[in-house]
Amino acid sequence: MSKRISFVVAGVVQGVGYRMFAQRRAGELGITGFVRNVSSGDVQGEAQGPDDALKKFMGYLQRGPQGSRVDSLTTNAVELQTSESSFSVGKTT
């Protein structure tokens, strides 16, 4: 069964290729959604897919790409979206 989560990643996660890393891993797992930098220095996004794929994705987000340091990963369940077909990198908010 598919579900959707919002996530916020704090730490050294901007300027290290974190968003592209997340997009690549999401594509490998068949996850849709988005990721973007936020002005606080965190990375924020939403991800949707099968429960087992989301668990793997969260593991990737917790580790991050080389050069990053993840201090915390916060997730919350949100409403499913039916209009997405990919995982995108959004603009900084």
Short mmCIF file of N, CA and C in Angstrom, two decimals:
data_model
loop_
_atom_site.label_atom_id
_atom_site.label_comp_id
_atom_site.label_asym_id
_atom_site.label_seq_id
_atom_site.Cartn_x
_atom_site.Cartn_y
_atom_site.Cartn_z
N MET A 1 0.84 -1.18 0.00
CA MET A 1 0.00 0.00 0.00
C MET A 1 0.88 1.24 0.00
N SER A 2 0.52 2.21 -0.80
CA SER A 2 1.29 3.45 -0.88
C SER A 2 0.92 4.38 0.27
N LYS A 3 1.91 5.17 0.67
CA LYS A 3 1.66 6.24 1.62
C LYS A 3 2.58 7.40 1.27
N ARG A 4 2.35 8.53 1.90
CA ARG A 4 3.13 9.74 1.62
C ARG A 4 3.60 10.32 2.96
N ILE A 5 4.83 10.78 2.96
CA ILE A 5 5.39 11.40 4.15
C ILE A 5 6.01 12.74 3.79
N SER A 6 6.01 13.64 4.74
CA SER A 6 6.82 14.85 4.63
C SER A 6 8.07 14.59 5.46
N PHE A 7 9.17 15.23 5.08
CA PHE A 7 10.40 15.05 5.84
C PHE A 7 11.20 16.34 5.91
N VAL A 8 11.95 16.47 6.99
CA VAL A 8 12.88 17.58 7.17
C VAL A 8 14.19 16.97 7.64
N VAL A 9 15.26 17.32 6.94
CA VAL A 9 16.59 16.81 7.28
C VAL A 9 17.43 18.00 7.74
N ALA A 10 17.99 17.90 8.95
CA ALA A 10 18.82 18.96 9.51
C ALA A 10 20.26 18.48 9.61
N GLY A 11 21.18 19.42 9.53
CA GLY A 11 22.60 19.12 9.63
C GLY A 11 23.35 19.85 8.52
N VAL A 12 24.44 19.26 8.08
CA VAL A 12 25.19 19.81 6.94
C VAL A 12 24.61 19.13 5.70
N VAL A 13 23.55 19.74 5.16
CA VAL A 13 22.79 19.11 4.07
C VAL A 13 22.60 20.02 2.86
N GLN A 14 23.14 21.24 2.92
CA GLN A 14 23.09 22.13 1.77
C GLN A 14 24.50 22.33 1.25
N GLY A 15 24.63 22.38 -0.07
CA GLY A 15 25.93 22.58 -0.70
C GLY A 15 26.76 21.31 -0.79
N VAL A 16 26.13 20.16 -0.58
CA VAL A 16 26.85 18.88 -0.61
C VAL A 16 26.20 17.87 -1.56
N GLY A 17 25.26 18.34 -2.41
CA GLY A 17 24.60 17.45 -3.37
C GLY A 17 23.49 16.62 -2.77
N TYR A 18 22.96 17.06 -1.63
CA TYR A 18 21.94 16.27 -0.93
C TYR A 18 20.66 16.11 -1.74
N ARG A 19 20.19 17.20 -2.37
CA ARG A 19 18.93 17.11 -3.12
C ARG A 19 19.06 16.17 -4.32
N MET A 20 20.17 16.23 -5.03
CA MET A 20 20.37 15.34 -6.17
C MET A 20 20.50 13.88 -5.70
N PHE A 21 21.16 13.70 -4.56
CA PHE A 21 21.27 12.38 -3.95
C PHE A 21 19.87 11.82 -3.66
N ALA A 22 19.03 12.65 -3.05
CA ALA A 22 17.66 12.21 -2.72
C ALA A 22 16.87 11.89 -3.98
N GLN A 23 17.02 12.72 -5.01
CA GLN A 23 16.30 12.49 -6.26
C GLN A 23 16.75 11.17 -6.91
N ARG A 24 18.03 10.93 -6.92
CA ARG A 24 18.56 9.69 -7.51
C ARG A 24 18.05 8.46 -6.76
N ARG A 25 18.12 8.50 -5.44
CA ARG A 25 17.65 7.35 -4.65
C ARG A 25 16.14 7.15 -4.81
N ALA A 26 15.38 8.23 -4.86
CA ALA A 26 13.93 8.11 -5.05
C ALA A 26 13.63 7.45 -6.39
N GLY A 27 14.34 7.85 -7.44
CA GLY A 27 14.15 7.25 -8.76
C GLY A 27 14.44 5.77 -8.76
N GLU A 28 15.49 5.37 -8.07
CA GLU A 28 15.84 3.95 -7.98
C GLU A 28 14.75 3.14 -7.30
N LEU A 29 14.04 3.76 -6.37
CA LEU A 29 13.03 3.06 -5.57
C LEU A 29 11.60 3.26 -6.09
N GLY A 30 11.43 4.05 -7.14
CA GLY A 30 10.09 4.30 -7.68
C GLY A 30 9.24 5.21 -6.81
N ILE A 31 9.89 6.13 -6.11
CA ILE A 31 9.20 7.06 -5.21
C ILE A 31 8.97 8.38 -5.94
N THR A 32 7.79 8.96 -5.75
CA THR A 32 7.48 10.28 -6.28
C THR A 32 7.53 11.30 -5.15
N GLY A 33 7.56 12.57 -5.52
CA GLY A 33 7.57 13.64 -4.52
C GLY A 33 8.50 14.75 -4.92
N PHE A 34 9.09 15.40 -3.91
CA PHE A 34 10.00 16.52 -4.18
C PHE A 34 10.94 16.70 -2.99
N VAL A 35 12.00 17.45 -3.25
CA VAL A 35 12.95 17.84 -2.21
C VAL A 35 13.41 19.26 -2.52
N ARG A 36 13.65 20.05 -1.48
CA ARG A 36 14.12 21.43 -1.68
C ARG A 36 14.90 21.89 -0.46
N ASN A 37 15.76 22.87 -0.68
CA ASN A 37 16.44 23.54 0.42
C ASN A 37 15.48 24.53 1.03
N VAL A 38 15.64 24.78 2.33
CA VAL A 38 14.87 25.83 2.98
C VAL A 38 15.85 26.81 3.63
N SER A 39 15.40 28.04 3.82
CA SER A 39 16.29 29.11 4.26
C SER A 39 16.93 28.85 5.63
N SER A 40 16.36 27.95 6.41
CA SER A 40 16.92 27.62 7.72
C SER A 40 18.21 26.81 7.61
N GLY A 41 18.51 26.32 6.39
CA GLY A 41 19.68 25.47 6.20
C GLY A 41 19.34 24.00 6.14
N ASP A 42 18.08 23.67 6.35
CA ASP A 42 17.60 22.29 6.28
C ASP A 42 17.22 21.93 4.86
N VAL A 43 16.91 20.66 4.66
CA VAL A 43 16.34 20.16 3.41
C VAL A 43 14.96 19.61 3.77
N GLN A 44 13.97 19.92 2.95
CA GLN A 44 12.59 19.54 3.22
C GLN A 44 12.01 18.89 1.98
N GLY A 45 11.05 18.00 2.16
CA GLY A 45 10.39 17.41 1.01
C GLY A 45 9.24 16.53 1.39
N GLU A 46 8.71 15.87 0.37
CA GLU A 46 7.66 14.87 0.53
C GLU A 46 8.00 13.70 -0.37
N ALA A 47 7.65 12.51 0.08
CA ALA A 47 7.93 11.29 -0.69
C ALA A 47 6.73 10.37 -0.61
N GLN A 48 6.42 9.73 -1.74
CA GLN A 48 5.25 8.84 -1.82
C GLN A 48 5.63 7.56 -2.53
N GLY A 49 5.19 6.44 -1.97
CA GLY A 49 5.44 5.14 -2.57
C GLY A 49 5.07 4.03 -1.62
N PRO A 50 5.39 2.79 -2.01
CA PRO A 50 5.12 1.65 -1.13
C PRO A 50 5.89 1.77 0.18
N ASP A 51 5.32 1.26 1.24
CA ASP A 51 5.90 1.37 2.58
C ASP A 51 7.35 0.87 2.62
N ASP A 52 7.63 -0.27 2.01
CA ASP A 52 9.00 -0.80 2.07
C ASP A 52 9.99 0.10 1.33
N ALA A 53 9.56 0.69 0.21
CA ALA A 53 10.43 1.61 -0.53
C ALA A 53 10.68 2.89 0.28
N LEU A 54 9.64 3.39 0.96
CA LEU A 54 9.82 4.59 1.79
C LEU A 54 10.77 4.32 2.95
N LYS A 55 10.71 3.15 3.53
CA LYS A 55 11.64 2.81 4.61
C LYS A 55 13.08 2.81 4.11
N LYS A 56 13.31 2.25 2.94
CA LYS A 56 14.66 2.27 2.35
C LYS A 56 15.09 3.71 2.05
N PHE A 57 14.17 4.49 1.51
CA PHE A 57 14.46 5.88 1.19
C PHE A 57 14.85 6.67 2.44
N MET A 58 14.11 6.47 3.53
CA MET A 58 14.43 7.16 4.78
C MET A 58 15.82 6.76 5.28
N GLY A 59 16.20 5.50 5.07
CA GLY A 59 17.54 5.07 5.43
C GLY A 59 18.60 5.81 4.64
N TYR A 60 18.35 6.00 3.34
CA TYR A 60 19.27 6.77 2.51
C TYR A 60 19.34 8.23 2.99
N LEU A 61 18.17 8.81 3.28
CA LEU A 61 18.16 10.20 3.73
C LEU A 61 18.91 10.36 5.05
N GLN A 62 18.79 9.38 5.93
CA GLN A 62 19.48 9.44 7.22
C GLN A 62 21.00 9.42 7.04
N ARG A 63 21.48 8.65 6.06
CA ARG A 63 22.92 8.57 5.81
C ARG A 63 23.41 9.77 4.98
N GLY A 64 22.66 10.16 3.97
CA GLY A 64 23.03 11.29 3.11
C GLY A 64 24.22 10.97 2.22
N PRO A 65 24.54 11.89 1.32
CA PRO A 65 25.67 11.69 0.42
C PRO A 65 26.99 11.97 1.14
N GLN A 66 28.06 11.58 0.50
CA GLN A 66 29.39 11.87 1.04
C GLN A 66 29.54 13.38 1.21
N GLY A 67 30.09 13.81 2.32
CA GLY A 67 30.26 15.23 2.59
C GLY A 67 29.14 15.84 3.40
N SER A 68 28.04 15.12 3.57
CA SER A 68 26.94 15.62 4.38
C SER A 68 27.07 15.10 5.82
N ARG A 69 26.33 15.73 6.70
CA ARG A 69 26.20 15.23 8.07
C ARG A 69 24.74 15.42 8.47
N VAL A 70 24.04 14.33 8.70
CA VAL A 70 22.63 14.40 9.08
C VAL A 70 22.54 14.36 10.60
N ASP A 71 22.02 15.45 11.17
CA ASP A 71 21.83 15.52 12.62
C ASP A 71 20.46 15.00 13.02
N SER A 72 19.46 15.23 12.18
CA SER A 72 18.12 14.71 12.48
C SER A 72 17.32 14.56 11.20
N LEU A 73 16.40 13.61 11.23
CA LEU A 73 15.44 13.37 10.16
C LEU A 73 14.08 13.26 10.80
N THR A 74 13.19 14.20 10.48
CA THR A 74 11.84 14.22 11.04
C THR A 74 10.85 13.89 9.93
N THR A 75 9.92 12.98 10.20
CA THR A 75 8.92 12.62 9.19
C THR A 75 7.51 12.70 9.78
N ASN A 76 6.55 12.94 8.90
CA ASN A 76 5.13 12.95 9.27
C ASN A 76 4.33 12.39 8.11
N ALA A 77 3.26 11.70 8.41
CA ALA A 77 2.35 11.21 7.37
C ALA A 77 1.54 12.38 6.83
N VAL A 78 1.38 12.43 5.51
CA VAL A 78 0.55 13.46 4.86
C VAL A 78 -0.35 12.79 3.83
N GLU A 79 -1.25 13.56 3.27
CA GLU A 79 -2.23 13.04 2.31
C GLU A 79 -1.57 12.63 1.00
N LEU A 80 -2.02 11.51 0.44
CA LEU A 80 -1.52 11.03 -0.85
C LEU A 80 -1.82 12.03 -1.96
N GLN A 81 -0.90 12.12 -2.93
CA GLN A 81 -1.09 12.96 -4.11
C GLN A 81 -1.25 12.03 -5.32
N THR A 82 -2.20 12.33 -6.17
CA THR A 82 -2.44 11.47 -7.33
C THR A 82 -1.89 12.04 -8.62
N SER A 83 -1.40 13.28 -8.59
CA SER A 83 -1.00 13.93 -9.84
C SER A 83 0.51 13.88 -10.12
N GLU A 84 1.28 13.21 -9.29
CA GLU A 84 2.73 13.16 -9.49
C GLU A 84 3.15 11.92 -10.26
N SER A 85 4.22 12.08 -11.04
CA SER A 85 4.76 10.92 -11.74
C SER A 85 6.28 10.81 -11.58
N SER A 86 6.88 11.74 -10.82
CA SER A 86 8.33 11.71 -10.65
C SER A 86 8.71 12.35 -9.31
N PHE A 87 10.01 12.39 -9.05
CA PHE A 87 10.55 13.02 -7.85
C PHE A 87 11.38 14.20 -8.32
N SER A 88 11.01 15.39 -7.91
CA SER A 88 11.65 16.59 -8.43
C SER A 88 12.48 17.33 -7.37
N VAL A 89 13.40 18.13 -7.86
CA VAL A 89 14.19 19.01 -7.00
C VAL A 89 13.57 20.40 -7.14
N GLY A 90 13.10 20.94 -6.02
CA GLY A 90 12.44 22.23 -6.04
C GLY A 90 13.40 23.36 -5.71
N LYS A 91 12.91 24.57 -5.89
CA LYS A 91 13.69 25.78 -5.57
C LYS A 91 13.72 26.00 -4.07
N THR A 92 14.73 26.71 -3.62
CA THR A 92 14.88 27.04 -2.21
C THR A 92 13.71 27.92 -1.76
N THR A 93 13.19 27.61 -0.58
CA THR A 93 12.10 28.43 -0.03
C THR A 93 12.55 29.11 1.25
#
